[in-house]
Amino acid sequence: GGDEFAIAIQGDDVWVEGRKLCMSLLELFTEPFSIGERVASIGCSIGTSISRAGDINGEELLRRADMAMYQAKENGRGRYVSYELKMDALREEKLQLEADLRSAILNDEIQVVYQPVVSAATRCITGVEALARWQRPGYGFVPPDIFIAAAETSGLIDRLGLLVLRKACETAQQWPSIKLSVNISPVQFRNPAFSGHVAD
């Protein structure tokens, strides 16, 4: 979260002027601010969009700049990104991925596989690690780092995590002599209800 502001500039070369302004703003926010006796560090992410010859209206310009800003946030703090047409296609892909993942969770289509943990001393299996896997219809297996990141940004991580935890607990009952571990997202740990879900 955070506050958002829009700046409109015009001129013969708004691309160059816009870039200069972005660099100046980013440099400004690298230094902490003194507010009374407190010192505050403020992050800044900037998205830009350009209308040449007035071919794009203000609402569309803001939408594009907003999309570029979120891309800047994903790229890391203290950056600026200029809007590109491909961002619309990427956003559509992202939204469709999230919709398909939501459906997969609701329909219990997330698989849990178990990776053996082997003792280096005895070379025996001492435990297993539960890992989520998703075979997306029409696409095949989606890399875990892709769909787990999508779950975190779309608010689905709690549902996904509980689904994996439930399946892992069911398996643990069948393998009482095997230690079983489950990966938990940091987002889940921040949920006050998480400990209760584990107890259940």
mmCIF file of C-alpha atoms in Angstrom:
data_model
loop_
_atom_site.group_PDB
_atom_site.id
_atom_site.type_symbol
_atom_site.label_atom_id
_atom_site.label_comp_id
_atom_site.label_asym_id
_atom_site.label_seq_id
_atom_site.Cartn_x
_atom_site.Cartn_y
_atom_site.Cartn_z
ATOM 1 C CA GLY A 1 0.000 0.000 0.000
ATOM 2 C CA GLY A 2 0.930 3.630 -0.199
ATOM 3 C CA ASP A 3 -0.020 7.000 -1.566
ATOM 4 C CA GLU A 4 -0.138 7.560 -5.306
ATOM 5 C CA PHE A 5 0.378 10.817 -7.173
ATOM 6 C CA ALA A 6 0.172 11.765 -10.840
ATOM 7 C CA ILE A 7 2.357 14.332 -12.578
ATOM 8 C CA ALA A 8 1.552 15.628 -16.065
ATOM 9 C CA ILE A 9 4.197 17.310 -18.186
ATOM 10 C CA GLN A 10 4.123 18.656 -21.716
ATOM 11 C CA GLY A 11 6.727 19.876 -24.142
ATOM 12 C CA ASP A 12 8.569 19.191 -27.358
ATOM 13 C CA ASP A 13 10.416 16.183 -25.937
ATOM 14 C CA VAL A 14 8.400 14.760 -23.060
ATOM 15 C CA TRP A 15 10.362 11.504 -23.246
ATOM 16 C CA VAL A 16 13.618 13.210 -22.270
ATOM 17 C CA GLU A 17 11.966 15.571 -19.801
ATOM 18 C CA GLY A 18 10.012 12.728 -18.233
ATOM 19 C CA ARG A 19 13.135 10.637 -17.815
ATOM 20 C CA LYS A 20 14.956 13.531 -16.143
ATOM 21 C CA LEU A 21 12.036 14.075 -13.779
ATOM 22 C CA CYS A 22 11.875 10.375 -12.872
ATOM 23 C CA MET A 23 15.605 10.230 -12.141
ATOM 24 C CA SER A 24 15.386 13.377 -9.998
ATOM 25 C CA LEU A 25 12.465 11.990 -7.985
ATOM 26 C CA LEU A 26 14.154 8.634 -7.445
ATOM 27 C CA GLU A 27 17.329 10.372 -6.289
ATOM 28 C CA LEU A 28 15.309 12.565 -3.937
ATOM 29 C CA PHE A 29 13.736 9.551 -2.247
ATOM 30 C CA THR A 30 17.034 7.740 -1.701
ATOM 31 C CA GLU A 31 17.743 10.021 1.263
ATOM 32 C CA PRO A 32 15.782 9.630 4.531
ATOM 33 C CA PHE A 33 13.463 12.449 5.605
ATOM 34 C CA SER A 34 13.595 14.094 9.037
ATOM 35 C CA ILE A 35 10.132 14.689 10.491
ATOM 36 C CA GLY A 36 10.561 16.331 13.860
ATOM 37 C CA GLU A 37 12.687 13.922 15.871
ATOM 38 C CA ARG A 38 11.894 11.005 13.613
ATOM 39 C CA VAL A 39 13.702 9.808 10.515
ATOM 40 C CA ALA A 40 11.631 8.172 7.781
ATOM 41 C CA SER A 41 12.743 6.266 4.697
ATOM 42 C CA ILE A 42 10.222 6.401 1.881
ATOM 43 C CA GLY A 43 10.219 4.117 -1.146
ATOM 44 C CA CYS A 44 9.278 5.364 -4.578
ATOM 45 C CA SER A 45 8.196 3.461 -7.692
ATOM 46 C CA ILE A 46 7.291 5.346 -10.856
ATOM 47 C CA GLY A 47 5.359 4.407 -13.962
ATOM 48 C CA THR A 48 5.243 6.616 -17.041
ATOM 49 C CA SER A 49 3.163 6.762 -20.199
ATOM 50 C CA ILE A 50 3.339 9.122 -23.147
ATOM 51 C CA SER A 51 0.722 10.498 -25.508
ATOM 52 C CA ARG A 52 2.194 11.705 -28.759
ATOM 53 C CA ALA A 53 0.144 14.360 -30.525
ATOM 54 C CA GLY A 54 -2.699 13.880 -28.044
ATOM 55 C CA ASP A 55 -3.692 10.500 -29.460
ATOM 56 C CA ILE A 56 -4.452 9.030 -26.004
ATOM 57 C CA ASN A 57 -6.923 10.509 -23.522
ATOM 58 C CA GLY A 58 -6.106 11.263 -19.911
ATOM 59 C CA GLU A 59 -7.892 8.245 -18.455
ATOM 60 C CA GLU A 60 -5.987 5.839 -20.679
ATOM 61 C CA LEU A 61 -2.710 7.604 -19.922
ATOM 62 C CA LEU A 62 -3.286 7.129 -16.189
ATOM 63 C CA ARG A 63 -4.213 3.471 -16.680
ATOM 64 C CA ARG A 64 -1.029 2.827 -18.606
ATOM 65 C CA ALA A 65 1.121 4.741 -16.126
ATOM 66 C CA ASP A 66 -0.490 2.789 -13.284
ATOM 67 C CA MET A 67 0.297 -0.496 -15.018
ATOM 68 C CA ALA A 68 3.902 0.590 -15.535
ATOM 69 C CA MET A 69 4.145 1.646 -11.882
ATOM 70 C CA TYR A 70 3.121 -1.808 -10.669
ATOM 71 C CA GLN A 71 5.696 -3.305 -12.990
ATOM 72 C CA ALA A 72 8.277 -0.997 -11.410
ATOM 73 C CA LYS A 73 7.243 -2.254 -7.969
ATOM 74 C CA GLU A 74 7.649 -5.854 -9.085
ATOM 75 C CA ASN A 75 11.093 -5.051 -10.489
ATOM 76 C CA GLY A 76 12.256 -3.712 -7.134
ATOM 77 C CA ARG A 77 12.134 -0.606 -5.010
ATOM 78 C CA GLY A 78 13.421 2.691 -6.359
ATOM 79 C CA ARG A 79 12.819 2.211 -10.090
ATOM 80 C CA TYR A 80 10.804 3.676 -12.899
ATOM 81 C CA VAL A 81 9.255 1.836 -15.827
ATOM 82 C CA SER A 82 7.768 3.216 -19.026
ATOM 83 C CA TYR A 83 4.577 1.694 -20.380
ATOM 84 C CA GLU A 84 4.882 -0.760 -23.274
ATOM 85 C CA LEU A 85 2.061 -2.315 -25.279
ATOM 86 C CA LYS A 86 3.145 -5.807 -24.250
ATOM 87 C CA MET A 87 2.225 -4.957 -20.652
ATOM 88 C CA ASP A 88 -1.455 -5.301 -21.527
ATOM 89 C CA ALA A 89 -0.888 -8.822 -22.826
ATOM 90 C CA LEU A 90 1.194 -9.712 -19.773
ATOM 91 C CA ARG A 91 -1.514 -8.397 -17.466
ATOM 92 C CA GLU A 92 -4.151 -10.477 -19.231
ATOM 93 C CA GLU A 93 -1.946 -13.550 -18.897
ATOM 94 C CA LYS A 94 -1.459 -12.822 -15.193
ATOM 95 C CA LEU A 95 -5.191 -12.401 -14.581
ATOM 96 C CA GLN A 96 -5.969 -15.627 -16.447
ATOM 97 C CA LEU A 97 -3.292 -17.490 -14.493
ATOM 98 C CA GLU A 98 -4.816 -16.280 -11.218
ATOM 99 C CA ALA A 99 -8.322 -17.252 -12.358
ATOM 100 C CA ASP A 100 -7.160 -20.741 -13.355
ATOM 101 C CA LEU A 101 -5.289 -21.147 -10.068
ATOM 102 C CA ARG A 102 -8.365 -20.099 -8.082
ATOM 103 C CA SER A 103 -10.377 -22.719 -9.960
ATOM 104 C CA ALA A 104 -7.713 -25.375 -9.357
ATOM 105 C CA ILE A 105 -7.753 -24.709 -5.606
ATOM 106 C CA LEU A 106 -11.551 -24.764 -5.402
ATOM 107 C CA ASN A 107 -11.722 -27.996 -7.407
ATOM 108 C CA ASP A 108 -8.925 -29.679 -5.432
ATOM 109 C CA GLU A 109 -6.702 -29.971 -8.502
ATOM 110 C CA ILE A 110 -3.448 -29.086 -6.725
ATOM 111 C CA GLN A 111 -1.279 -32.174 -6.327
ATOM 112 C CA VAL A 112 1.099 -32.802 -3.455
ATOM 113 C CA VAL A 113 4.274 -34.771 -4.127
ATOM 114 C CA TYR A 114 6.815 -35.896 -1.568
ATOM 115 C CA GLN A 115 10.535 -35.360 -1.935
ATOM 116 C CA PRO A 116 12.631 -37.789 0.141
ATOM 117 C CA VAL A 117 15.017 -36.476 2.793
ATOM 118 C CA VAL A 118 17.978 -38.861 2.970
ATOM 119 C CA SER A 119 20.450 -39.187 5.837
ATOM 120 C CA ALA A 120 24.014 -38.707 4.615
ATOM 121 C CA ALA A 121 25.266 -41.067 7.335
ATOM 122 C CA THR A 122 22.894 -43.995 6.852
ATOM 123 C CA ARG A 123 21.664 -43.280 3.319
ATOM 124 C CA CYS A 124 18.194 -44.066 4.577
ATOM 125 C CA ILE A 125 15.089 -41.972 4.032
ATOM 126 C CA THR A 126 14.439 -40.102 7.266
ATOM 127 C CA GLY A 127 11.603 -37.903 6.103
ATOM 128 C CA VAL A 128 9.833 -36.284 3.206
ATOM 129 C CA GLU A 129 9.053 -32.747 2.155
ATOM 130 C CA ALA A 130 5.563 -31.982 0.848
ATOM 131 C CA LEU A 131 5.631 -29.953 -2.360
ATOM 132 C CA ALA A 132 2.707 -28.438 -4.270
ATOM 133 C CA ARG A 133 2.410 -29.177 -7.984
ATOM 134 C CA TRP A 134 -0.126 -27.863 -10.474
ATOM 135 C CA GLN A 135 -0.897 -29.219 -13.909
ATOM 136 C CA ARG A 136 -2.742 -26.392 -15.618
ATOM 137 C CA PRO A 137 -5.170 -27.572 -18.319
ATOM 138 C CA GLY A 138 -3.837 -26.670 -21.740
ATOM 139 C CA TYR A 139 -0.446 -25.614 -20.372
ATOM 140 C CA GLY A 140 1.000 -28.565 -18.478
ATOM 141 C CA PHE A 141 2.893 -28.317 -15.206
ATOM 142 C CA VAL A 142 3.386 -24.751 -13.991
ATOM 143 C CA PRO A 143 6.700 -24.093 -12.176
ATOM 144 C CA PRO A 144 6.060 -23.737 -8.416
ATOM 145 C CA ASP A 145 7.771 -20.355 -8.218
ATOM 146 C CA ILE A 146 5.302 -19.051 -10.813
ATOM 147 C CA PHE A 147 2.025 -20.228 -9.301
ATOM 148 C CA ILE A 148 3.057 -19.717 -5.681
ATOM 149 C CA ALA A 149 4.039 -16.119 -6.469
ATOM 150 C CA ALA A 150 0.669 -15.693 -8.213
ATOM 151 C CA ALA A 151 -1.074 -17.096 -5.138
ATOM 152 C CA GLU A 152 0.726 -14.616 -2.886
ATOM 153 C CA THR A 153 -0.051 -11.553 -4.999
ATOM 154 C CA SER A 154 -3.682 -12.543 -5.618
ATOM 155 C CA GLY A 155 -4.563 -13.407 -2.015
ATOM 156 C CA LEU A 156 -4.890 -17.137 -2.719
ATOM 157 C CA ILE A 157 -1.864 -18.261 -0.727
ATOM 158 C CA ASP A 158 -3.834 -19.044 2.441
ATOM 159 C CA ARG A 159 -6.232 -21.329 0.568
ATOM 160 C CA LEU A 160 -3.396 -22.964 -1.332
ATOM 161 C CA GLY A 161 -1.322 -23.443 1.802
ATOM 162 C CA LEU A 162 -4.210 -24.965 3.751
ATOM 163 C CA LEU A 163 -4.965 -27.326 0.878
ATOM 164 C CA VAL A 164 -1.372 -28.572 0.828
ATOM 165 C CA LEU A 165 -1.261 -28.778 4.636
ATOM 166 C CA ARG A 166 -4.473 -30.812 4.752
ATOM 167 C CA LYS A 167 -3.248 -33.285 2.143
ATOM 168 C CA ALA A 168 0.137 -33.573 3.855
ATOM 169 C CA CYS A 169 -1.510 -34.282 7.225
ATOM 170 C CA GLU A 170 -3.653 -36.992 5.647
ATOM 171 C CA THR A 171 -0.498 -38.584 4.240
ATOM 172 C CA ALA A 172 1.330 -38.248 7.574
ATOM 173 C CA GLN A 173 -1.349 -40.400 9.217
ATOM 174 C CA GLN A 174 -0.533 -43.170 6.757
ATOM 175 C CA TRP A 175 3.233 -42.838 7.326
ATOM 176 C CA PRO A 176 3.535 -42.516 11.128
ATOM 177 C CA SER A 177 7.245 -43.398 11.184
ATOM 178 C CA ILE A 178 8.251 -40.786 8.600
ATOM 179 C CA LYS A 179 8.925 -37.154 9.448
ATOM 180 C CA LEU A 180 6.999 -34.911 7.091
ATOM 181 C CA SER A 181 7.681 -31.222 6.521
ATOM 182 C CA VAL A 182 5.547 -28.660 4.715
ATOM 183 C CA ASN A 183 6.754 -25.412 3.181
ATOM 184 C CA ILE A 184 4.877 -22.403 4.546
ATOM 185 C CA SER A 185 4.780 -19.018 2.828
ATOM 186 C CA PRO A 186 5.805 -15.981 4.932
ATOM 187 C CA VAL A 187 2.435 -14.507 3.959
ATOM 188 C CA GLN A 188 0.703 -17.356 5.811
ATOM 189 C CA PHE A 189 2.741 -16.719 8.957
ATOM 190 C CA ARG A 190 1.419 -13.165 9.036
ATOM 191 C CA ASN A 191 -2.154 -14.463 9.156
ATOM 192 C CA PRO A 192 -3.299 -14.467 12.831
ATOM 193 C CA ALA A 193 -5.545 -17.467 12.125
ATOM 194 C CA PHE A 194 -2.708 -19.625 10.807
ATOM 195 C CA SER A 195 -1.852 -21.351 14.101
ATOM 196 C CA GLY A 196 -5.499 -22.277 14.527
ATOM 197 C CA HIS A 197 -5.582 -23.800 11.059
ATOM 198 C CA VAL A 198 -2.531 -25.917 11.895
ATOM 199 C CA ALA A 199 -4.115 -27.096 15.139
ATOM 200 C CA ASP A 200 -7.289 -28.087 13.301
#
